[in-house]
Amino acid sequence: MIFGAAHIAAGTYVSRLMRLYDYVASANCYKARLLLAQLERPYERVPVDIFGGDTLTDEFAAKNPARSTPVLETDGGRYLQESNAILWYLADGTPFLPEDAFDRAHVLKWLILEQTDVMPGIGGLRFRLLTGRWAPDDPPAVQRRELGRGALAMLEQQLADRAFLVGERHSIADICVYAYTHTAPEAGFDLDEFPAVEQWLRRVEDQPRFVNDLAPYPENARPGAGRSTYG
Ligand SMILES: N[C@@H](CCC(=O)N[C@@H](CS)C(=O)NCC(=O)O)C(=O)O
């Protein structure tokens, strides 16, 4: 699937369209799709069925030894792994990544906290509840819920008196944290308890060219139904 117009450079060097190796139900992948849409960057989307065994192949491991999506193949044919590294690479030189060193460091801080707190505490919990890997009262679910609540409380405090996470303007910090935070109700969190987070979610959704194409988990994501690193 190709998004945007293909670009073929003149001369001996033929620039390829960027490729995003992408799983449609992954919010880590959705982060990249959202930024690409907002930047209006053309790219080719290469669907990866992570529960159909696609990340278990040698071919995929050559692109990402960690066997995770997303992976960006640049127009020069190089591979970049990790969703937040992909956001940083694509946003560099655009309004989505501030120039000021202090603000950039704060963006980096949120990219880190998203991976340590938001993704496991909200996204990882949601995945395991929705696909039947855990029941809400299972001890690992209770532990993750505590992590997720802590992440939402941290965001609530940060957003109580500001419109966006860093420097009062929409940046990749917001895109990155939005991706799993907006799914919090599906992980059992009540966002009425976090009104500043709720309002911030709506502000992110009001940004130009905002898209939400995060798909629900398919049947083969249930345990035993497919083949993946999750079993
Ligand atoms: N830290 C990684 C995590 C990526 C990740 O966990 N991707 C999942 C989908 S959300 C995946 O592709 N898993 C496939 C597998 O492990 O087989 C990132 O941010 O890119």
Short mmCIF file of C-alpha atoms and ligand atoms in Angstrom, two decimals:
data_model
loop_
_atom_site.label_atom_id
_atom_site.label_comp_id
_atom_site.label_asym_id
_atom_site.label_seq_id
_atom_site.Cartn_x
_atom_site.Cartn_y
_atom_site.Cartn_z
CA MET A 1 0.00 0.00 0.00
CA ILE A 2 1.49 3.36 -0.98
CA PHE A 3 0.63 6.55 0.90
CA GLY A 4 1.25 9.91 -0.81
CA ALA A 5 2.98 10.48 -4.15
CA ALA A 6 6.03 8.44 -5.25
CA HIS A 7 9.18 10.48 -5.77
CA ILE A 8 11.82 9.48 -8.28
CA ALA A 9 14.91 11.69 -8.26
CA ALA A 10 16.64 12.68 -11.49
CA GLY A 11 20.16 11.47 -12.34
CA THR A 12 21.89 8.22 -11.47
CA TYR A 13 20.59 8.03 -7.88
CA VAL A 14 17.04 6.80 -7.69
CA SER A 15 15.48 7.62 -4.37
CA ARG A 16 13.13 4.92 -3.11
CA LEU A 17 9.96 5.58 -1.25
CA MET A 18 10.37 5.10 2.51
CA ARG A 19 8.83 1.88 3.77
CA LEU A 20 7.15 1.30 7.10
CA TYR A 21 7.05 -2.33 8.23
CA ASP A 22 3.89 -2.07 10.16
CA TYR A 23 1.28 -3.98 12.18
CA VAL A 24 -2.11 -2.35 11.91
CA ALA A 25 -3.21 -3.14 15.50
CA SER A 26 0.03 -1.89 17.09
CA ALA A 27 -0.03 1.56 18.70
CA ASN A 28 3.78 1.64 18.43
CA CYS A 29 3.27 1.44 14.66
CA TYR A 30 0.35 3.87 14.81
CA LYS A 31 2.71 6.53 16.25
CA ALA A 32 4.76 6.42 13.05
CA ARG A 33 1.68 6.38 10.82
CA LEU A 34 0.26 9.41 12.64
CA LEU A 35 3.45 11.47 12.32
CA LEU A 36 3.88 10.50 8.65
CA ALA A 37 0.30 11.62 7.99
CA GLN A 38 0.80 14.90 9.81
CA LEU A 39 4.07 15.54 7.98
CA GLU A 40 2.41 14.53 4.67
CA ARG A 41 5.42 12.30 3.92
CA PRO A 42 4.82 9.69 1.20
CA TYR A 43 5.69 6.12 2.17
CA GLU A 44 4.94 2.52 1.41
CA ARG A 45 3.25 0.55 4.11
CA VAL A 46 4.44 -3.07 4.36
CA PRO A 47 1.93 -5.02 6.48
CA VAL A 48 3.49 -7.41 9.01
CA ASP A 49 1.19 -10.00 10.59
CA ILE A 50 2.93 -10.46 13.91
CA PHE A 51 0.55 -13.27 14.95
CA GLY A 52 0.90 -14.93 11.57
CA GLY A 53 4.59 -15.57 12.27
CA ASP A 54 5.92 -12.75 10.07
CA THR A 55 8.36 -11.44 12.73
CA LEU A 56 9.75 -14.97 13.33
CA THR A 57 11.37 -15.22 9.90
CA ASP A 58 15.10 -14.77 9.23
CA GLU A 59 14.16 -12.16 6.67
CA PHE A 60 12.45 -10.02 9.32
CA ALA A 61 15.23 -10.59 11.88
CA ALA A 62 17.69 -9.17 9.33
CA LYS A 63 15.67 -5.93 9.43
CA ASN A 64 15.15 -5.99 13.20
CA PRO A 65 16.92 -8.55 15.40
CA ALA A 66 14.44 -7.66 18.21
CA ARG A 67 11.67 -8.98 15.88
CA SER A 68 9.35 -6.07 16.71
CA THR A 69 7.41 -3.58 14.63
CA PRO A 70 7.59 -0.83 13.50
CA VAL A 71 10.72 -0.77 11.33
CA LEU A 72 11.38 2.13 8.98
CA GLU A 73 13.34 1.54 5.79
CA THR A 74 14.64 4.96 4.77
CA ASP A 75 14.56 6.20 1.18
CA GLY A 76 18.29 5.34 1.16
CA GLY A 77 17.57 1.69 2.07
CA ARG A 78 18.74 1.81 5.71
CA TYR A 79 16.72 0.24 8.52
CA LEU A 80 15.67 2.07 11.68
CA GLN A 81 14.01 0.19 14.55
CA GLU A 82 12.13 1.38 17.68
CA SER A 83 9.02 3.50 17.33
CA ASN A 84 10.35 6.48 19.23
CA ALA A 85 13.67 6.53 17.34
CA ILE A 86 11.58 6.53 14.15
CA LEU A 87 9.55 9.51 15.43
CA TRP A 88 12.77 11.38 16.25
CA TYR A 89 14.32 10.67 12.84
CA LEU A 90 11.21 11.75 10.93
CA ALA A 91 10.57 14.84 13.08
CA ASP A 92 14.12 16.21 12.98
CA GLY A 93 14.09 19.60 11.26
CA THR A 94 10.29 19.92 11.48
CA PRO A 95 8.05 21.74 13.99
CA PHE A 96 7.35 18.37 15.63
CA LEU A 97 10.79 18.42 17.32
CA PRO A 98 11.77 21.67 19.07
CA GLU A 99 15.13 23.28 18.25
CA ASP A 100 15.78 24.47 21.79
CA ALA A 101 18.14 22.05 23.58
CA PHE A 102 16.20 22.08 26.86
CA ASP A 103 12.88 21.42 25.10
CA ARG A 104 14.46 18.65 22.99
CA ALA A 105 15.73 17.02 26.16
CA HIS A 106 12.19 17.13 27.55
CA VAL A 107 10.83 15.52 24.40
CA LEU A 108 13.39 12.76 24.90
CA LYS A 109 12.30 12.41 28.54
CA TRP A 110 8.69 11.75 27.43
CA LEU A 111 9.82 9.28 24.76
CA ILE A 112 11.61 7.38 27.54
CA LEU A 113 8.73 7.58 30.06
CA GLU A 114 6.33 6.40 27.39
CA GLN A 115 8.34 3.20 26.96
CA THR A 116 8.93 2.59 30.68
CA ASP A 117 5.51 3.54 32.09
CA VAL A 118 2.80 4.30 29.49
CA MET A 119 3.38 1.43 27.05
CA PRO A 120 3.67 -1.38 29.64
CA GLY A 121 1.18 0.13 32.12
CA ILE A 122 -1.56 0.86 29.57
CA GLY A 123 -0.70 -0.75 26.21
CA GLY A 124 0.76 -4.02 27.51
CA LEU A 125 -2.10 -4.43 29.96
CA ARG A 126 -4.74 -3.68 27.29
CA PHE A 127 -3.17 -6.19 24.88
CA ARG A 128 -3.18 -9.01 27.42
CA LEU A 129 -6.72 -8.28 28.67
CA LEU A 130 -8.27 -7.87 25.22
CA THR A 131 -6.64 -10.98 23.78
CA GLY A 132 -7.49 -13.18 26.77
CA ARG A 133 -3.97 -13.63 28.11
CA TRP A 134 -4.81 -12.19 31.54
CA ALA A 135 -7.97 -11.68 33.63
CA PRO A 136 -8.29 -8.26 35.32
CA ASP A 137 -7.50 -9.70 38.76
CA ASP A 138 -4.45 -11.74 37.77
CA PRO A 139 -1.45 -10.51 39.83
CA PRO A 140 0.55 -9.32 36.76
CA ALA A 141 -2.53 -7.37 35.59
CA VAL A 142 -2.89 -5.74 39.01
CA GLN A 143 0.79 -4.78 38.93
CA ARG A 144 0.53 -3.31 35.44
CA ARG A 145 -2.63 -1.40 36.41
CA GLU A 146 -0.66 0.27 39.20
CA LEU A 147 2.04 1.26 36.72
CA GLY A 148 -0.60 2.58 34.29
CA ARG A 149 -2.38 4.57 37.03
CA GLY A 150 0.96 6.10 37.98
CA ALA A 151 1.60 7.05 34.36
CA LEU A 152 -1.85 8.69 34.05
CA ALA A 153 -1.33 10.56 37.33
CA MET A 154 2.06 11.80 36.11
CA LEU A 155 0.45 13.02 32.85
CA GLU A 156 -2.43 14.64 34.74
CA GLN A 157 0.05 16.63 36.81
CA GLN A 158 2.08 17.67 33.77
CA LEU A 159 -0.99 18.71 31.77
CA ALA A 160 -2.85 20.48 34.59
CA ASP A 161 -1.53 23.88 33.52
CA ARG A 162 -0.26 23.37 29.98
CA ALA A 163 -1.76 22.53 26.60
CA PHE A 164 0.90 20.09 25.35
CA LEU A 165 3.61 18.02 26.98
CA VAL A 166 6.60 20.17 25.95
CA GLY A 167 7.02 23.86 25.23
CA GLU A 168 3.33 24.65 24.73
CA ARG A 169 3.25 23.20 21.23
CA HIS A 170 2.30 19.90 19.70
CA SER A 171 5.37 17.68 19.25
CA ILE A 172 6.40 14.05 18.91
CA ALA A 173 6.17 13.86 22.71
CA ASP A 174 2.39 14.24 22.36
CA ILE A 175 2.13 11.83 19.41
CA CYS A 176 4.18 9.22 21.21
CA VAL A 177 2.29 9.41 24.52
CA TYR A 178 -1.11 9.74 22.82
CA ALA A 179 -0.74 6.41 21.00
CA TYR A 180 -1.37 4.18 24.05
CA THR A 181 -2.91 6.73 26.43
CA HIS A 182 -6.02 7.11 24.27
CA THR A 183 -6.63 3.36 24.62
CA ALA A 184 -6.62 3.54 28.44
CA PRO A 185 -10.41 2.90 28.80
CA GLU A 186 -9.93 -0.44 26.97
CA ALA A 187 -7.38 -1.36 29.63
CA GLY A 188 -9.94 -0.64 32.37
CA PHE A 189 -8.91 2.93 33.33
CA ASP A 190 -11.55 5.59 33.94
CA LEU A 191 -10.33 8.76 32.26
CA ASP A 192 -12.95 10.83 34.13
CA GLU A 193 -10.43 10.63 36.98
CA PHE A 194 -7.87 12.38 34.76
CA PRO A 195 -9.67 15.41 33.26
CA ALA A 196 -6.53 17.23 32.10
CA VAL A 197 -5.46 14.08 30.23
CA GLU A 198 -8.94 13.82 28.64
CA GLN A 199 -8.76 17.43 27.43
CA TRP A 200 -5.24 16.93 26.10
CA LEU A 201 -6.35 13.83 24.14
CA ARG A 202 -9.01 15.99 22.41
CA ARG A 203 -6.38 18.69 21.67
CA VAL A 204 -4.10 16.13 20.04
CA GLU A 205 -7.06 14.86 17.99
CA ASP A 206 -7.80 18.44 16.87
CA GLN A 207 -4.36 18.87 15.25
CA PRO A 208 -4.22 19.22 11.45
CA ARG A 209 -4.20 15.92 9.51
CA PHE A 210 -4.81 13.87 12.66
CA VAL A 211 -5.72 10.27 11.84
CA ASN A 212 -6.59 7.30 14.00
CA ASP A 213 -6.25 4.07 12.03
CA LEU A 214 -5.39 1.80 14.97
CA ALA A 215 -7.16 -1.49 14.22
CA PRO A 216 -8.65 -3.84 16.83
CA TYR A 217 -6.73 -7.06 17.57
CA PRO A 218 -7.72 -9.78 15.11
CA GLU A 219 -8.75 -13.33 16.08
CA ASN A 220 -5.25 -14.72 15.53
CA ALA A 221 -3.92 -12.51 18.37
CA ARG A 222 -5.59 -14.78 20.93
CA PRO A 223 -3.18 -17.15 22.71
CA GLY A 224 -2.58 -20.31 20.72
CA ALA A 225 -4.43 -19.00 17.66
CA GLY A 226 -1.36 -17.70 15.86
CA ARG A 227 2.43 -17.93 15.90
CA SER A 228 4.45 -15.07 17.44
CA THR A 229 7.00 -14.19 20.09
CA TYR A 230 4.00 -13.86 22.46
CA GLY A 231 3.08 -17.55 22.04
N1 LIG B 1 10.15 -0.75 22.02
C1 LIG B 1 9.57 -1.18 20.78
C2 LIG B 1 8.40 -2.10 21.08
C3 LIG B 1 7.78 -2.57 19.79
C4 LIG B 1 6.77 -3.68 20.02
O1 LIG B 1 6.60 -4.23 21.14
N2 LIG B 1 6.13 -4.04 18.92
C5 LIG B 1 5.17 -5.12 18.96
C6 LIG B 1 3.82 -4.62 18.47
S1 LIG B 1 3.22 -3.35 19.55
C7 LIG B 1 5.63 -6.19 17.98
O2 LIG B 1 5.88 -5.92 16.83
N3 LIG B 1 5.75 -7.42 18.42
C8 LIG B 1 6.06 -8.49 17.51
C9 LIG B 1 6.75 -9.61 18.13
O3 LIG B 1 7.32 -9.42 19.22
O4 LIG B 1 6.74 -10.67 17.51
C10 LIG B 1 9.12 0.02 19.95
O5 LIG B 1 8.73 1.03 20.57
O6 LIG B 1 9.18 -0.03 18.72
#
